[in-house]
Amino acid sequence: MLAYDRGDAAYVRELAEFVAVPSVSRDASPAVMRAAAHWLAGQLGFAGGRVVETDGHPVVRGEWLGADGAPTILVYGHYDVQPTGAEAEWLTPPFELTADGDVIRGRGASDDKGPVYIVLKTAQAFIAQEGGLPLNVKFLFEGEEEIGSPHLPAFVRAHAAELAADLVISADGAMWRPDEPSLSLASKGLVTMDIRVEGAHGDLHSGRYGGTVANPLHALSEILASLHRPDGTVAVSGFYDGIPALTEQRRRELAAVPFDDAAYLRQLGLREAHGEAGYSTLERLWERPTLEINGVSGGGKYTVIPHAAVAHVSCRLVPGQDPDRVIEAIVAHVGALATPGVRAEVRPDEARVPAYTIPAGHPAIRAAAAALAEVYPGEAVLLACIAGTLPATELFEQALGVKTLFFSFSTADENLHAPNEYLRIRRLREGMRAWEQLWRLLAAGPHRLAVAGAAGGDGKIA
């Protein structure tokens, strides 16, 4: 068994360097994104770490291939982060990693810089203490996950032979809850778009022109209200096309998962749940698609009729939904609405991600469950679903022919994408021990991963 630092201070100080780089992929400068990439590459010295350009933000690659005859895994993660949101809502500066009791707070601490850091420290401990890794490991860290990985597909397809592996393991993808170990069998797909409404060619004085022209904000509000019925179902015709019915067996399985609706709402400061009619809260979280309005802009706190109003909309998709068809359905819905005096347009974003699943019986799931059992003895491993989206999973399956195992040590309650994002400090060393066990299990013994081209080399245990 590897030895890890007994204290957390050194780990926290080093992770703080990574968090300090404000690598917001949506609007950071190329220099800032490269700074984060170079920090990562520097941590991969044992694997020839390097920054490789793409048509967007660069990726970081590395490989240690010294385990002859052993399986090969590709470790995936990302170094980009979400915007901070309103900085006034942060308890501490978002890009200054701050220890607060048993957590560390900062943008990217949980998604995904902290989980990536855990993998790096595990690999470095193997090299320092055993002189090598138990299996062959390739590393691919991207800088565009938070904007839908628009340039990753072309890069992966162009370098598929170099990235070939027997399994992808993602450091991204949070555990369900902090009080029990879990593995995710699915992640939702994603499409995003703007709905833009335009009126006059410029903002108008609301006294001089009020009541004589259409107001884009009024029109946009009506469009947005039309997207849902009062009972919470999506009112867009065709939105639910392709989704298989939720079976009674699956409903019984979900009902058996311990879930306290009242506690869930209490943590959010709410008293009442809301969502698609006919489904429980957990069913909606894990099994049903969503259409959410993420932001609205136009005008301001001054007396004008704005010339334009924009809504940012996202849809989380489930198996059976085609991202392109979902966008087409929303375009058709908005186009069919009467919007007198204004022009309404849907502008889809480039990235379109389908939902992803890995079977519960997949050998990687069995190995990962065994690894978690070593770190969390006596605790049952919950098989959960990720309500968020990991764009690369479907890509890896198509381009490399292998499934992706989610193996992250952030948890879903750690304010991912929100102000005051944090990571539980204990997860650093718990994660290192679990990654160590997983690699050992995949390399040898009853959970050994089959090598591609060998007998059973279709991703099944040899």
Short mmCIF file of C-alpha atoms in Angstrom, two decimals:
data_model
loop_
_atom_site.label_atom_id
_atom_site.label_comp_id
_atom_site.label_asym_id
_atom_site.label_seq_id
_atom_site.Cartn_x
_atom_site.Cartn_y
_atom_site.Cartn_z
CA MET A 1 0.00 0.00 0.00
CA LEU A 2 1.30 3.44 -0.90
CA ALA A 3 2.03 6.03 1.75
CA TYR A 4 0.38 9.44 1.41
CA ASP A 5 0.99 12.64 3.37
CA ARG A 6 -0.39 12.34 6.88
CA GLY A 7 -1.39 15.98 6.90
CA ASP A 8 -3.33 17.89 4.29
CA ALA A 9 -1.46 21.20 4.31
CA ALA A 10 1.01 20.41 1.52
CA TYR A 11 -1.72 19.07 -0.74
CA VAL A 12 -3.91 22.12 -0.14
CA ARG A 13 -1.03 24.54 -0.82
CA GLU A 14 -0.21 22.85 -4.10
CA LEU A 15 -3.83 22.56 -5.24
CA ALA A 16 -4.18 26.27 -4.46
CA GLU A 17 -1.66 27.03 -7.23
CA PHE A 18 -3.91 25.26 -9.73
CA VAL A 19 -7.12 26.90 -8.48
CA ALA A 20 -5.45 30.33 -8.62
CA VAL A 21 -5.40 30.18 -12.44
CA PRO A 22 -8.82 31.60 -13.50
CA SER A 23 -9.28 29.16 -16.37
CA VAL A 24 -12.89 30.04 -17.23
CA SER A 25 -13.17 28.50 -20.68
CA ARG A 26 -16.09 30.69 -21.71
CA ASP A 27 -14.15 33.96 -21.63
CA ALA A 28 -10.59 33.59 -20.29
CA SER A 29 -7.72 34.70 -22.50
CA PRO A 30 -5.64 32.11 -24.36
CA ALA A 31 -2.70 33.00 -22.10
CA VAL A 32 -4.69 32.17 -18.97
CA MET A 33 -5.90 28.86 -20.37
CA ARG A 34 -2.37 27.91 -21.41
CA ALA A 35 -1.10 28.77 -17.92
CA ALA A 36 -3.49 26.21 -16.42
CA ALA A 37 -2.52 23.66 -19.06
CA HIS A 38 1.19 24.17 -18.41
CA TRP A 39 0.66 23.74 -14.65
CA LEU A 40 -0.91 20.35 -15.35
CA ALA A 41 1.79 19.34 -17.80
CA GLY A 42 4.39 20.14 -15.17
CA GLN A 43 2.75 17.64 -12.84
CA LEU A 44 3.07 14.93 -15.51
CA GLY A 45 6.84 15.01 -15.81
CA PHE A 46 6.99 11.24 -15.19
CA ALA A 47 4.69 10.74 -18.20
CA GLY A 48 6.18 13.18 -20.69
CA GLY A 49 3.49 15.73 -19.90
CA ARG A 50 2.97 18.29 -22.63
CA VAL A 51 0.56 20.95 -23.84
CA VAL A 52 -0.92 20.17 -27.26
CA GLU A 53 -2.79 22.73 -29.33
CA THR A 54 -6.29 22.15 -30.68
CA ASP A 55 -8.59 24.42 -32.67
CA GLY A 56 -9.72 25.79 -29.29
CA HIS A 57 -8.09 25.69 -25.88
CA PRO A 58 -5.16 23.24 -25.65
CA VAL A 59 -5.25 19.75 -24.18
CA VAL A 60 -2.68 18.26 -21.84
CA ARG A 61 -1.34 14.83 -22.70
CA GLY A 62 1.01 12.33 -21.17
CA GLU A 63 1.60 8.58 -21.05
CA TRP A 64 3.46 6.08 -18.91
CA LEU A 65 3.66 2.80 -20.83
CA GLY A 66 6.17 0.77 -18.87
CA ALA A 67 3.92 -2.11 -17.78
CA ASP A 68 4.52 -4.71 -20.48
CA GLY A 69 1.50 -6.89 -21.16
CA ALA A 70 -0.68 -4.97 -18.71
CA PRO A 71 -3.94 -3.24 -19.62
CA THR A 72 -3.94 0.38 -20.73
CA ILE A 73 -6.30 3.03 -19.37
CA LEU A 74 -6.92 6.58 -20.50
CA VAL A 75 -7.48 9.02 -17.63
CA TYR A 76 -9.69 11.95 -18.58
CA GLY A 77 -10.40 15.21 -16.79
CA HIS A 78 -10.59 18.94 -17.46
CA TYR A 79 -8.77 22.03 -16.26
CA ASP A 80 -11.36 24.64 -17.28
CA VAL A 81 -13.93 25.98 -14.84
CA GLN A 82 -17.29 27.72 -14.87
CA PRO A 83 -17.65 31.50 -14.45
CA THR A 84 -17.77 32.59 -10.81
CA GLY A 85 -21.22 34.14 -10.91
CA ALA A 86 -21.77 37.11 -8.61
CA GLU A 87 -18.50 37.46 -6.69
CA ALA A 88 -20.38 39.28 -3.91
CA GLU A 89 -22.02 35.93 -3.11
CA TRP A 90 -18.66 34.27 -2.43
CA LEU A 91 -17.50 34.06 1.16
CA THR A 92 -13.89 34.23 -0.02
CA PRO A 93 -12.27 35.19 -3.36
CA PRO A 94 -13.20 32.49 -5.90
CA PHE A 95 -9.66 31.93 -7.18
CA GLU A 96 -8.00 31.84 -3.78
CA LEU A 97 -8.34 28.32 -2.39
CA THR A 98 -9.37 28.81 1.21
CA ALA A 99 -9.51 26.20 3.97
CA ASP A 100 -12.63 26.53 6.09
CA GLY A 101 -12.98 23.79 8.68
CA ASP A 102 -13.13 20.46 6.87
CA VAL A 103 -13.53 21.94 3.38
CA ILE A 104 -11.51 23.95 0.88
CA ARG A 105 -13.37 26.60 -1.09
CA GLY A 106 -12.58 27.94 -4.57
CA ARG A 107 -13.73 27.76 -8.17
CA GLY A 108 -12.69 24.39 -9.59
CA ALA A 109 -11.94 22.80 -6.22
CA SER A 110 -14.64 20.19 -6.83
CA ASP A 111 -15.16 20.49 -10.60
CA ASP A 112 -12.66 19.38 -11.77
CA LYS A 113 -9.27 20.59 -10.52
CA GLY A 114 -9.46 18.82 -7.16
CA PRO A 115 -10.42 15.42 -8.64
CA VAL A 116 -7.73 15.73 -11.34
CA TYR A 117 -5.17 16.61 -8.67
CA ILE A 118 -6.05 13.40 -6.80
CA VAL A 119 -5.11 11.32 -9.85
CA LEU A 120 -1.82 13.17 -10.27
CA LYS A 121 -0.80 12.60 -6.66
CA THR A 122 -1.72 8.90 -6.89
CA ALA A 123 0.42 8.42 -9.98
CA GLN A 124 3.32 10.37 -8.49
CA ALA A 125 3.19 8.25 -5.33
CA PHE A 126 3.37 5.06 -7.40
CA ILE A 127 6.39 6.35 -9.31
CA ALA A 128 8.19 7.56 -6.18
CA GLN A 129 7.55 4.49 -4.04
CA GLU A 130 7.33 1.60 -6.52
CA GLY A 131 9.22 2.94 -9.51
CA GLY A 132 6.29 2.61 -11.90
CA LEU A 133 2.55 2.18 -12.31
CA PRO A 134 0.76 -1.20 -12.11
CA LEU A 135 -0.74 -0.70 -15.57
CA ASN A 136 -0.20 1.52 -18.59
CA VAL A 137 -1.75 4.95 -18.20
CA LYS A 138 -2.43 7.66 -20.74
CA PHE A 139 -3.61 11.11 -19.65
CA LEU A 140 -5.89 13.50 -21.52
CA PHE A 141 -7.01 16.71 -19.81
CA GLU A 142 -9.02 19.22 -21.82
CA GLY A 143 -9.83 22.91 -21.40
CA GLU A 144 -13.33 23.12 -22.88
CA GLU A 145 -15.53 20.71 -20.93
CA GLU A 146 -17.55 23.51 -19.35
CA ILE A 147 -18.52 24.82 -22.80
CA GLY A 148 -19.47 21.42 -24.22
CA SER A 149 -16.03 20.26 -25.49
CA PRO A 150 -16.59 21.72 -28.98
CA HIS A 151 -13.06 20.97 -30.25
CA LEU A 152 -12.38 17.70 -28.45
CA PRO A 153 -14.12 15.40 -30.98
CA ALA A 154 -11.89 16.42 -33.87
CA PHE A 155 -8.78 16.10 -31.71
CA VAL A 156 -9.68 12.65 -30.35
CA ARG A 157 -10.60 11.30 -33.78
CA ALA A 158 -7.37 12.64 -35.27
CA HIS A 159 -5.31 11.02 -32.48
CA ALA A 160 -7.41 7.91 -31.87
CA ALA A 161 -4.50 5.51 -32.40
CA GLU A 162 -2.34 7.36 -29.87
CA LEU A 163 -5.16 7.52 -27.32
CA ALA A 164 -6.24 3.87 -27.74
CA ALA A 165 -6.94 2.18 -24.40
CA ASP A 166 -8.87 -0.67 -22.85
CA LEU A 167 -10.92 1.67 -20.66
CA VAL A 168 -11.40 5.39 -20.06
CA ILE A 169 -11.58 6.52 -16.44
CA SER A 170 -12.97 9.99 -15.83
CA ALA A 171 -11.87 12.05 -12.86
CA ASP A 172 -14.95 14.15 -13.59
CA GLY A 173 -18.44 13.23 -12.42
CA ALA A 174 -19.34 13.77 -8.78
CA MET A 175 -20.53 11.14 -6.31
CA TRP A 176 -24.19 11.27 -5.37
CA ARG A 177 -23.88 12.10 -1.64
CA PRO A 178 -21.03 12.67 0.82
CA ASP A 179 -22.19 10.04 3.32
CA GLU A 180 -21.99 6.97 1.07
CA PRO A 181 -19.69 5.78 -1.73
CA SER A 182 -21.31 5.67 -5.15
CA LEU A 183 -20.64 4.98 -8.81
CA SER A 184 -22.52 6.59 -11.66
CA LEU A 185 -24.03 4.48 -14.42
CA ALA A 186 -25.27 7.36 -16.55
CA SER A 187 -24.93 11.05 -17.30
CA LYS A 188 -27.44 13.28 -19.01
CA GLY A 189 -26.90 14.80 -22.42
CA LEU A 190 -26.95 18.54 -23.06
CA VAL A 191 -27.96 21.14 -25.61
CA THR A 192 -27.88 24.87 -24.98
CA MET A 193 -29.19 27.84 -26.90
CA ASP A 194 -30.17 31.50 -26.76
CA ILE A 195 -33.67 32.70 -27.49
CA ARG A 196 -33.29 36.25 -28.77
CA VAL A 197 -36.09 38.75 -29.30
CA GLU A 198 -35.42 42.01 -31.14
CA GLY A 199 -37.59 45.09 -31.54
CA ALA A 200 -36.52 48.62 -32.47
CA HIS A 201 -32.98 49.30 -33.71
CA GLY A 202 -32.07 50.90 -30.37
CA ASP A 203 -33.30 51.27 -26.78
CA LEU A 204 -36.28 53.61 -26.48
CA HIS A 205 -37.38 56.08 -23.79
CA SER A 206 -40.19 54.29 -21.98
CA GLY A 207 -42.20 57.48 -21.52
CA ARG A 208 -41.91 58.82 -25.03
CA TYR A 209 -42.44 55.48 -26.76
CA GLY A 210 -44.19 53.35 -24.13
CA GLY A 211 -47.48 51.85 -25.21
CA THR A 212 -46.76 52.39 -28.89
CA VAL A 213 -44.29 49.58 -29.68
CA ALA A 214 -43.79 46.00 -28.61
CA ASN A 215 -41.40 45.39 -25.72
CA PRO A 216 -38.91 42.55 -26.41
CA LEU A 217 -38.80 41.66 -22.71
CA HIS A 218 -42.57 41.23 -22.62
CA ALA A 219 -42.47 39.07 -25.73
CA LEU A 220 -39.57 36.99 -24.42
CA SER A 221 -41.40 36.44 -21.13
CA GLU A 222 -44.38 35.04 -23.01
CA ILE A 223 -42.14 32.76 -25.08
CA LEU A 224 -40.41 31.43 -21.98
CA ALA A 225 -43.71 30.90 -20.18
CA SER A 226 -44.91 28.83 -23.14
CA LEU A 227 -42.11 26.29 -22.78
CA HIS A 228 -43.75 24.56 -19.78
CA ARG A 229 -47.24 23.66 -18.70
CA PRO A 230 -48.39 24.60 -15.20
CA ASP A 231 -47.82 21.01 -14.02
CA GLY A 232 -44.09 21.23 -14.84
CA THR A 233 -44.07 19.18 -18.04
CA VAL A 234 -42.28 20.58 -21.08
CA ALA A 235 -44.85 21.93 -23.53
CA VAL A 236 -42.62 21.71 -26.62
CA SER A 237 -44.09 19.20 -29.06
CA GLY A 238 -41.59 16.41 -29.75
CA PHE A 239 -39.36 17.17 -26.75
CA TYR A 240 -39.99 13.76 -25.17
CA ASP A 241 -39.75 11.78 -28.41
CA GLY A 242 -37.67 8.59 -28.20
CA ILE A 243 -37.65 8.25 -24.41
CA PRO A 244 -38.70 4.76 -23.28
CA ALA A 245 -41.32 4.56 -20.56
CA LEU A 246 -40.02 4.26 -17.01
CA THR A 247 -40.63 0.63 -16.08
CA GLU A 248 -42.23 -0.47 -12.83
CA GLN A 249 -39.06 -2.39 -11.99
CA ARG A 250 -36.93 0.74 -12.36
CA ARG A 251 -39.41 2.69 -10.27
CA ARG A 252 -39.13 0.10 -7.52
CA GLU A 253 -35.33 0.31 -7.70
CA LEU A 254 -35.43 4.08 -7.34
CA ALA A 255 -37.97 3.91 -4.55
CA ALA A 256 -35.54 1.67 -2.65
CA VAL A 257 -32.81 4.33 -2.74
CA PRO A 258 -32.82 6.24 0.56
CA PHE A 259 -33.98 9.74 -0.32
CA ASP A 260 -35.58 12.29 2.00
CA ASP A 261 -37.55 14.85 0.02
CA ALA A 262 -37.98 17.11 3.02
CA ALA A 263 -34.25 17.11 3.78
CA TYR A 264 -33.44 17.70 0.13
CA LEU A 265 -35.64 20.80 0.06
CA ARG A 266 -34.46 21.99 3.47
CA GLN A 267 -30.85 22.02 2.26
CA LEU A 268 -31.94 24.26 -0.61
CA GLY A 269 -33.94 26.62 1.56
CA LEU A 270 -37.20 25.52 -0.10
CA ARG A 271 -40.50 24.16 1.13
CA GLU A 272 -41.99 22.68 -2.03
CA ALA A 273 -40.65 20.65 -4.94
CA HIS A 274 -41.67 21.32 -8.52
CA GLY A 275 -41.12 19.47 -11.78
CA GLU A 276 -42.58 17.16 -14.36
CA ALA A 277 -45.88 15.78 -13.15
CA GLY A 278 -46.20 12.07 -12.40
CA TYR A 279 -42.63 11.49 -11.22
CA SER A 280 -40.91 11.53 -7.85
CA THR A 281 -38.06 13.94 -7.15
CA LEU A 282 -35.45 11.21 -7.58
CA GLU A 283 -37.09 9.94 -10.78
CA ARG A 284 -36.93 13.44 -12.22
CA LEU A 285 -33.29 13.83 -11.17
CA TRP A 286 -32.04 10.54 -12.58
CA GLU A 287 -34.46 9.48 -15.30
CA ARG A 288 -36.20 12.48 -16.86
CA PRO A 289 -35.04 15.27 -19.18
CA THR A 290 -35.28 18.93 -18.31
CA LEU A 291 -35.59 22.29 -20.03
CA GLU A 292 -34.31 25.14 -17.87
CA ILE A 293 -34.03 28.91 -18.31
CA ASN A 294 -30.56 29.78 -17.02
CA GLY A 295 -30.59 33.54 -17.44
CA VAL A 296 -32.41 36.50 -18.99
CA SER A 297 -30.89 39.80 -20.05
CA GLY A 298 -32.23 43.02 -21.57
CA GLY A 299 -32.54 46.61 -20.50
CA GLY A 300 -31.85 47.36 -16.85
CA LYS A 301 -32.92 49.48 -13.89
CA TYR A 302 -33.55 52.54 -15.96
CA THR A 303 -36.56 53.72 -17.92
CA VAL A 304 -36.10 52.23 -21.36
CA ILE A 305 -37.82 49.79 -23.63
CA PRO A 306 -34.86 47.55 -24.54
CA HIS A 307 -34.23 46.93 -28.22
CA ALA A 308 -33.38 43.26 -27.49
CA ALA A 309 -33.90 40.61 -24.84
CA VAL A 310 -32.07 37.30 -24.59
CA ALA A 311 -32.71 34.11 -22.61
CA HIS A 312 -30.10 31.41 -22.10
CA VAL A 313 -31.72 27.97 -22.15
CA SER A 314 -30.33 24.49 -21.51
CA CYS A 315 -31.82 21.02 -21.87
CA ARG A 316 -30.51 17.98 -20.03
CA LEU A 317 -31.25 14.89 -22.07
CA VAL A 318 -31.80 11.21 -21.27
CA PRO A 319 -31.27 8.04 -23.34
CA GLY A 320 -33.51 7.97 -26.40
CA GLN A 321 -33.39 11.71 -27.07
CA ASP A 322 -31.57 13.01 -30.14
CA PRO A 323 -29.92 16.40 -29.37
CA ASP A 324 -30.51 17.70 -32.90
CA ARG A 325 -34.19 16.78 -32.80
CA VAL A 326 -34.63 18.47 -29.42
CA ILE A 327 -33.20 21.68 -30.86
CA GLU A 328 -35.40 21.37 -33.94
CA ALA A 329 -38.46 20.94 -31.71
CA ILE A 330 -37.68 24.10 -29.73
CA VAL A 331 -36.97 26.09 -32.91
CA ALA A 332 -40.32 24.97 -34.32
CA HIS A 333 -42.12 25.78 -31.08
CA VAL A 334 -40.77 29.33 -30.90
CA GLY A 335 -41.27 29.87 -34.61
CA ALA A 336 -44.96 28.96 -34.34
CA LEU A 337 -45.67 31.55 -31.63
CA ALA A 338 -47.23 34.88 -32.49
CA THR A 339 -44.82 37.69 -31.56
CA PRO A 340 -46.32 40.87 -33.06
CA GLY A 341 -43.97 43.81 -33.32
CA VAL A 342 -40.77 41.87 -32.61
CA ARG A 343 -38.55 39.23 -34.20
CA ALA A 344 -37.86 36.04 -32.23
CA GLU A 345 -35.02 33.64 -33.04
CA VAL A 346 -33.48 30.54 -31.46
CA ARG A 347 -29.69 30.43 -31.72
CA PRO A 348 -28.41 26.97 -30.77
CA ASP A 349 -24.90 26.61 -29.41
CA GLU A 350 -22.48 24.39 -31.27
CA ALA A 351 -22.00 21.60 -28.73
CA ARG A 352 -24.65 18.84 -28.68
CA VAL A 353 -24.13 15.98 -26.28
CA PRO A 354 -26.26 12.80 -26.12
CA ALA A 355 -26.92 10.98 -22.85
CA TYR A 356 -24.44 8.28 -21.80
CA THR A 357 -24.81 4.97 -19.95
CA ILE A 358 -22.56 2.16 -18.75
CA PRO A 359 -24.16 -1.16 -17.70
CA ALA A 360 -24.22 -2.02 -14.01
CA GLY A 361 -22.58 -5.34 -14.85
CA HIS A 362 -19.68 -3.82 -16.75
CA PRO A 363 -16.35 -5.14 -15.39
CA ALA A 364 -15.07 -1.65 -14.69
CA ILE A 365 -18.05 -1.04 -12.40
CA ARG A 366 -17.31 -4.25 -10.51
CA ALA A 367 -13.64 -3.32 -10.10
CA ALA A 368 -14.49 0.22 -9.00
CA ALA A 369 -17.00 -1.08 -6.45
CA ALA A 370 -14.32 -3.37 -5.04
CA ALA A 371 -11.90 -0.43 -4.81
CA LEU A 372 -14.42 1.69 -2.96
CA ALA A 373 -15.14 -1.21 -0.60
CA GLU A 374 -11.46 -1.18 0.38
CA VAL A 375 -11.58 2.52 1.23
CA TYR A 376 -15.05 2.55 2.79
CA PRO A 377 -15.31 -0.86 4.52
CA GLY A 378 -18.77 -1.97 5.54
CA GLU A 379 -20.52 0.62 3.36
CA ALA A 380 -22.67 -0.40 0.40
CA VAL A 381 -21.73 1.19 -2.91
CA LEU A 382 -24.73 2.97 -4.44
CA LEU A 383 -25.18 2.78 -8.21
CA ALA A 384 -26.39 6.27 -9.12
CA CYS A 385 -26.83 8.57 -12.11
CA ILE A 386 -25.29 11.95 -12.86
CA ALA A 387 -27.87 14.63 -13.56
CA GLY A 388 -25.11 16.72 -15.14
CA THR A 389 -23.29 16.18 -18.44
CA LEU A 390 -19.85 14.88 -19.35
CA PRO A 391 -19.50 15.59 -23.08
CA ALA A 392 -16.51 13.31 -23.71
CA THR A 393 -18.11 9.98 -22.77
CA GLU A 394 -20.06 9.35 -25.95
CA LEU A 395 -17.08 10.56 -27.96
CA PHE A 396 -14.74 8.04 -26.36
CA GLU A 397 -17.16 5.22 -27.06
CA GLN A 398 -17.51 6.20 -30.72
CA ALA A 399 -13.87 7.09 -31.46
CA LEU A 400 -12.00 4.65 -29.18
CA GLY A 401 -14.56 1.87 -28.81
CA VAL A 402 -14.45 1.79 -25.01
CA LYS A 403 -16.70 2.74 -22.13
CA THR A 404 -15.94 5.44 -19.58
CA LEU A 405 -15.92 4.78 -15.84
CA PHE A 406 -16.78 7.78 -13.67
CA PHE A 407 -14.46 7.81 -10.65
CA SER A 408 -14.60 11.20 -8.99
CA PHE A 409 -14.25 12.23 -5.37
CA SER A 410 -16.21 15.42 -5.45
CA THR A 411 -19.84 15.18 -4.38
CA ALA A 412 -22.96 16.65 -5.91
CA ASP A 413 -23.68 19.03 -3.02
CA GLU A 414 -20.39 20.95 -3.26
CA ASN A 415 -21.82 23.97 -5.12
CA LEU A 416 -20.50 22.90 -8.52
CA HIS A 417 -21.14 25.78 -11.00
CA ALA A 418 -22.34 28.00 -8.15
CA PRO A 419 -20.74 30.52 -5.76
CA ASN A 420 -18.73 29.03 -2.88
CA GLU A 421 -17.78 25.81 -4.65
CA TYR A 422 -15.88 23.57 -2.24
CA LEU A 423 -14.27 20.17 -1.77
CA ARG A 424 -14.17 18.13 1.42
CA ILE A 425 -10.52 17.89 2.44
CA ARG A 426 -10.81 14.25 3.52
CA ARG A 427 -11.71 13.35 -0.07
CA LEU A 428 -8.16 14.10 -1.21
CA ARG A 429 -6.60 11.13 0.55
CA GLU A 430 -9.70 8.94 0.29
CA GLY A 431 -9.56 9.50 -3.45
CA MET A 432 -5.85 8.68 -3.67
CA ARG A 433 -6.33 5.40 -1.83
CA ALA A 434 -9.29 4.50 -4.05
CA TRP A 435 -7.46 5.31 -7.30
CA GLU A 436 -4.53 3.23 -6.07
CA GLN A 437 -6.79 0.26 -5.35
CA LEU A 438 -8.63 0.63 -8.66
CA TRP A 439 -5.41 0.60 -10.66
CA ARG A 440 -4.12 -2.44 -8.79
CA LEU A 441 -7.41 -4.29 -9.29
CA LEU A 442 -7.55 -3.52 -13.01
CA ALA A 443 -3.92 -4.61 -13.43
CA ALA A 444 -4.05 -8.04 -11.78
CA GLY A 445 -6.32 -10.55 -10.09
CA PRO A 446 -9.99 -11.39 -10.64
CA HIS A 447 -10.81 -7.83 -11.75
CA ARG A 448 -7.98 -7.55 -14.26
CA LEU A 449 -9.01 -5.60 -17.33
CA ALA A 450 -8.68 -7.54 -20.57
CA VAL A 451 -6.14 -6.17 -23.04
CA ALA A 452 -7.59 -5.23 -26.42
CA GLY A 453 -6.88 -7.92 -29.01
CA ALA A 454 -6.53 -10.64 -26.38
CA ALA A 455 -9.16 -13.25 -25.63
CA GLY A 456 -12.16 -11.41 -24.27
CA GLY A 457 -10.62 -8.12 -25.34
CA ASP A 458 -13.99 -6.46 -25.75
CA GLY A 459 -13.78 -4.67 -22.42
CA LYS A 460 -14.63 -7.76 -20.37
CA ILE A 461 -12.59 -9.20 -17.55
CA ALA A 462 -10.02 -11.72 -18.74
#
